[in-house]
Short mmCIF file of C-alpha atoms in Angstrom, two decimals:
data_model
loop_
_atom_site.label_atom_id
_atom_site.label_comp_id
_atom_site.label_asym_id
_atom_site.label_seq_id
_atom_site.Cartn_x
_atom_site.Cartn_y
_atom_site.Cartn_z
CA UNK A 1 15.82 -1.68 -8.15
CA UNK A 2 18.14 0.85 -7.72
CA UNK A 3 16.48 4.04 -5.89
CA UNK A 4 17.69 7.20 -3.96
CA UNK A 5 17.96 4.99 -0.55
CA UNK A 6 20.32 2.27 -2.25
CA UNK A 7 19.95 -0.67 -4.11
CA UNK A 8 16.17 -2.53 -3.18
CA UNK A 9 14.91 -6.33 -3.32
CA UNK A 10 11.53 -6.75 -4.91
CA UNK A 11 9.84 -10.26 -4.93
CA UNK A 12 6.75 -10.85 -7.58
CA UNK A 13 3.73 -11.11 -5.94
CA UNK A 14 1.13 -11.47 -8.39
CA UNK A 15 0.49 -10.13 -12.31
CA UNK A 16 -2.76 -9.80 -13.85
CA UNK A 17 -2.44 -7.74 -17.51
CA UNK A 18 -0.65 -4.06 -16.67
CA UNK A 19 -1.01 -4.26 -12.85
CA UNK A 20 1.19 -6.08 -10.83
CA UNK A 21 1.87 -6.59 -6.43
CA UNK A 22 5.37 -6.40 -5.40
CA UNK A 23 7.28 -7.03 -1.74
CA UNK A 24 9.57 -4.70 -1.88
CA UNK A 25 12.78 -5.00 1.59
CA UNK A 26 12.95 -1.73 2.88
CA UNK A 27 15.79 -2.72 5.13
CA UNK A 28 15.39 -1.70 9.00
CA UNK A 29 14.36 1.29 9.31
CA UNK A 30 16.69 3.77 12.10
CA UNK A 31 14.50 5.36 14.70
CA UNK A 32 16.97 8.28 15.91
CA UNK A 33 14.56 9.74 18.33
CA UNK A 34 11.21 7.99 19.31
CA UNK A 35 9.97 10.81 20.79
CA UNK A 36 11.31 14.58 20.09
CA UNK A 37 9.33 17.91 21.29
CA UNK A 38 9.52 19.91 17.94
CA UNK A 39 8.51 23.79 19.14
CA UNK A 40 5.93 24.99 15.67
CA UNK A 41 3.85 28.35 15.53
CA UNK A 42 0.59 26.08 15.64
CA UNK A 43 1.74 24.83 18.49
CA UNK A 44 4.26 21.95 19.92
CA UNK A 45 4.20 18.13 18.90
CA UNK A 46 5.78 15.48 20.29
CA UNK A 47 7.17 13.17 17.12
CA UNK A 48 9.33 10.35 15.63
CA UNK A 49 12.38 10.82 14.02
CA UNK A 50 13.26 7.95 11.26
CA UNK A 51 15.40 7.60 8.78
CA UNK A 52 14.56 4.76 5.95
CA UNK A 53 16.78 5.86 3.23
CA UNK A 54 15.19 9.35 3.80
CA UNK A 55 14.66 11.95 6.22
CA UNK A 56 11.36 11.10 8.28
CA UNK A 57 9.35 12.82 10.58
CA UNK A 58 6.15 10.70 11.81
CA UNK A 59 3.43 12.88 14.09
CA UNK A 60 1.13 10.67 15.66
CA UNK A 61 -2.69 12.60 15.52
CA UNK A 62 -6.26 11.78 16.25
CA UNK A 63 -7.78 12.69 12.98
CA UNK A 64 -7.04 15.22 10.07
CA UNK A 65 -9.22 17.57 11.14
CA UNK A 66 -6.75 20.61 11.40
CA UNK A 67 -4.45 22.10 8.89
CA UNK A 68 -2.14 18.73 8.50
CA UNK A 69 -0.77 20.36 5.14
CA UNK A 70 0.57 23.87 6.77
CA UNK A 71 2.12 21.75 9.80
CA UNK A 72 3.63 19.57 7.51
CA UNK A 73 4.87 22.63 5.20
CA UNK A 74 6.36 24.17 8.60
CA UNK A 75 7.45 20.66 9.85
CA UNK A 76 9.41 20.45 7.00
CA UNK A 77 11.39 23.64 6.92
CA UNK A 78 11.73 23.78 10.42
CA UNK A 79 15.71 24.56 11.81
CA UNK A 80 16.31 21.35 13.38
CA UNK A 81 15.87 19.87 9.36
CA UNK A 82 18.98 21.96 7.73
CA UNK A 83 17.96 19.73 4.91
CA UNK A 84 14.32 19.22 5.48
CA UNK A 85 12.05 16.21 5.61
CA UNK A 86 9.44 14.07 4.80
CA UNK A 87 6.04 14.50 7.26
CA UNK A 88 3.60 11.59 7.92
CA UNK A 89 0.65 12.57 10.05
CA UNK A 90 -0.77 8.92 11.58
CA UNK A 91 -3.75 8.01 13.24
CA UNK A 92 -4.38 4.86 14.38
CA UNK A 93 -7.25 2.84 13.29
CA UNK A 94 -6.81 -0.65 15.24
CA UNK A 95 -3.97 -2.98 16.35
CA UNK A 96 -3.02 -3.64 12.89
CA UNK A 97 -4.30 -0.65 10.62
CA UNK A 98 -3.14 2.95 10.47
CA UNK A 99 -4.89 5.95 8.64
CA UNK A 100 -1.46 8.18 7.08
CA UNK A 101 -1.37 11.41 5.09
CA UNK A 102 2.10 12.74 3.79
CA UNK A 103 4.09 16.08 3.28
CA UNK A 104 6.70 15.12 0.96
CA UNK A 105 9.84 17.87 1.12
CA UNK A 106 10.16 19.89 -1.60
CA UNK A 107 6.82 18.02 -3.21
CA UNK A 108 3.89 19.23 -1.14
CA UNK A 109 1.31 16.52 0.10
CA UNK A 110 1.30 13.66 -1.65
CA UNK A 111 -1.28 10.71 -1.95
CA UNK A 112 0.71 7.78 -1.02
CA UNK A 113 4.56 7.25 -0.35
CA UNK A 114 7.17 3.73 0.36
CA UNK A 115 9.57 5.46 2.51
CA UNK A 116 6.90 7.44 4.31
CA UNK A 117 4.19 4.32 4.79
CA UNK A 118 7.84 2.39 6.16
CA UNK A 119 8.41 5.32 8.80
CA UNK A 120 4.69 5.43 9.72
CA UNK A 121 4.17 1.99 10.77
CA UNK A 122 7.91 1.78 12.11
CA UNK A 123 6.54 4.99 14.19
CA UNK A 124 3.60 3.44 15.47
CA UNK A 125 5.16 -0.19 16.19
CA UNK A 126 7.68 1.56 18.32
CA UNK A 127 5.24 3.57 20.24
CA UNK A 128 2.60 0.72 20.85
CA UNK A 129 -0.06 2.41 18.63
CA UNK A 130 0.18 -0.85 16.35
CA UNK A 131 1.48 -4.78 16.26
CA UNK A 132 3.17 -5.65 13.07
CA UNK A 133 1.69 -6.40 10.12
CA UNK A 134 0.69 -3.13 9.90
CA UNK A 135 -1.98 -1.73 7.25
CA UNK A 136 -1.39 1.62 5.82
CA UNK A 137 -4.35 3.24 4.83
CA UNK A 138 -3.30 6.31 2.05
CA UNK A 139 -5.28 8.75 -0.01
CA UNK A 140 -4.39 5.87 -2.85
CA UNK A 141 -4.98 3.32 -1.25
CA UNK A 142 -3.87 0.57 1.07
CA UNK A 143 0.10 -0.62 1.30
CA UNK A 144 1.29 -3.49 4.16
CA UNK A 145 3.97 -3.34 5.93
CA UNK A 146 5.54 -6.74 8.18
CA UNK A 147 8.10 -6.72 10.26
CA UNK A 148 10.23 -9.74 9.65
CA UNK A 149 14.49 -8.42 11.32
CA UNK A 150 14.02 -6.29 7.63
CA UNK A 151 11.10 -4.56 6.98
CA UNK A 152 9.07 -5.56 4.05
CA UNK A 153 6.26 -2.92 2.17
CA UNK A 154 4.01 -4.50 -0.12
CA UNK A 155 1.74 -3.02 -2.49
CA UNK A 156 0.79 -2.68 -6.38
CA UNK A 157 2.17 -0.91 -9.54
CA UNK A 158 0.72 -0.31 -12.51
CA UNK A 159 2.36 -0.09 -16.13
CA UNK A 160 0.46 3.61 -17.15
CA UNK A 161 2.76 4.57 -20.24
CA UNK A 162 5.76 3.20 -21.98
CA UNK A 163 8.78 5.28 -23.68
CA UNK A 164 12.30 5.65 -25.25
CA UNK A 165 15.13 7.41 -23.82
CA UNK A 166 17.95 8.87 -26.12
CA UNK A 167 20.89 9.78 -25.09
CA UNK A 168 23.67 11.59 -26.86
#
C-alpha cells in the first residue's frame, strides 16, 4: 500500500464478510530525541521525539484527566515544529498494554491512528514504560504493536462504502 510515509507491506490476517485484520511493517521507527524538555504555557513536559514516516511527538502522562486536547493543540504549533506534529498522550497500563489518545496536526484529536499507535509504543519501549508486544488501547479500539528489527502494527479494517473515481 502506497501511503504518505512510503510504500507499506500488509500480510492477511484473517477475513470474515466486510471486516478484515491486517499486519501492516511500519519499518523502524527513528527516535531523534528520547527525552526533550518542550517549554508550553500549561506548563513544561518532558517528551519523545519520533519520526515513523511522520512527525511524532509522544508525552508520557498518568491519566487524561487535564486538558490533553489544548496541550496537544499547543504541542502541535509549538516553534520547535516549523511544520508541526502529531501528539500522542500515553499512559501506561501494564508491561505490555498502553492507554493512547491523539492530536493529529492539522486534524484535531482523533480516535485512533497507525503512525501515532507506532510512535506510542516505540515511546514507551524506549523509556521502559512497556516490553514489546505492546497493546494500544485507543478511543476505537485496541491495535498491537511487536517489535521484530521492523516494527509490525496489527489491527482491523472494515469495507464501509464502495465507489467510482472518474477522471478526465
Amino acid at each position: 500500500m502506497r501511503t504518505g510515509a512510503g510504500v507499506k507491506t500488509l500480510r492477511l490476517l484473517r477475513r470474515r464478510d466486510l471486516e478484515f485484520e491486517f499486519e501492516m511493517n511500519m519499518g523502524v521507527p527513528e527516535i531523534t530525541a528520547e527525552r526533550f524538555h518542550l517549554e508550553l504555557i500549561a506548563g513544561d513536559r518532558d517528551v519523545t521525539l519520533l519520526w515513523v514516516g511522520n512527525p511524532q511527538c509522544a508525552v508520557p502522562v498518568e491519566n487524561f484527566d487535564f486538558d490533553w486536547r489544548a496541550i496537544g493543540a499547543e504541542i502541535e504549533r509549538h516553534p520547535h515544529f516549523p511544520n508541526r506534529t502529531n501528539v500522542s498522550f500515553v499512559r501506561p497500563v501494564d508491561r505490555h498494554t498502553i492507554d493512547v489518545r491523539f492530536w493529529e496536526r492539522g486534524a484535531g484529536e482523533t480516535m485512533s491512528s497507525g503512525t501515532g499507535s507506532t510512535g506510542a509504543a516505540a515511546m514507551a519501549v524506549a523509556r521502559g514504560m512497556a516490553e514489546s508486544p505492546v497493546r494500544v488501547e485507543t478511543p476505537a479500539g485496541a491495535l498491537d504493536v511487536r517489535f521484530d528489527g521492523d516494527v509490525f502494527l496489527t489491527g482491523p479494517a472494515e469495507i464501509v462504502a464502495e465507489g467510482v473515481f472518474h477522471t478526465g
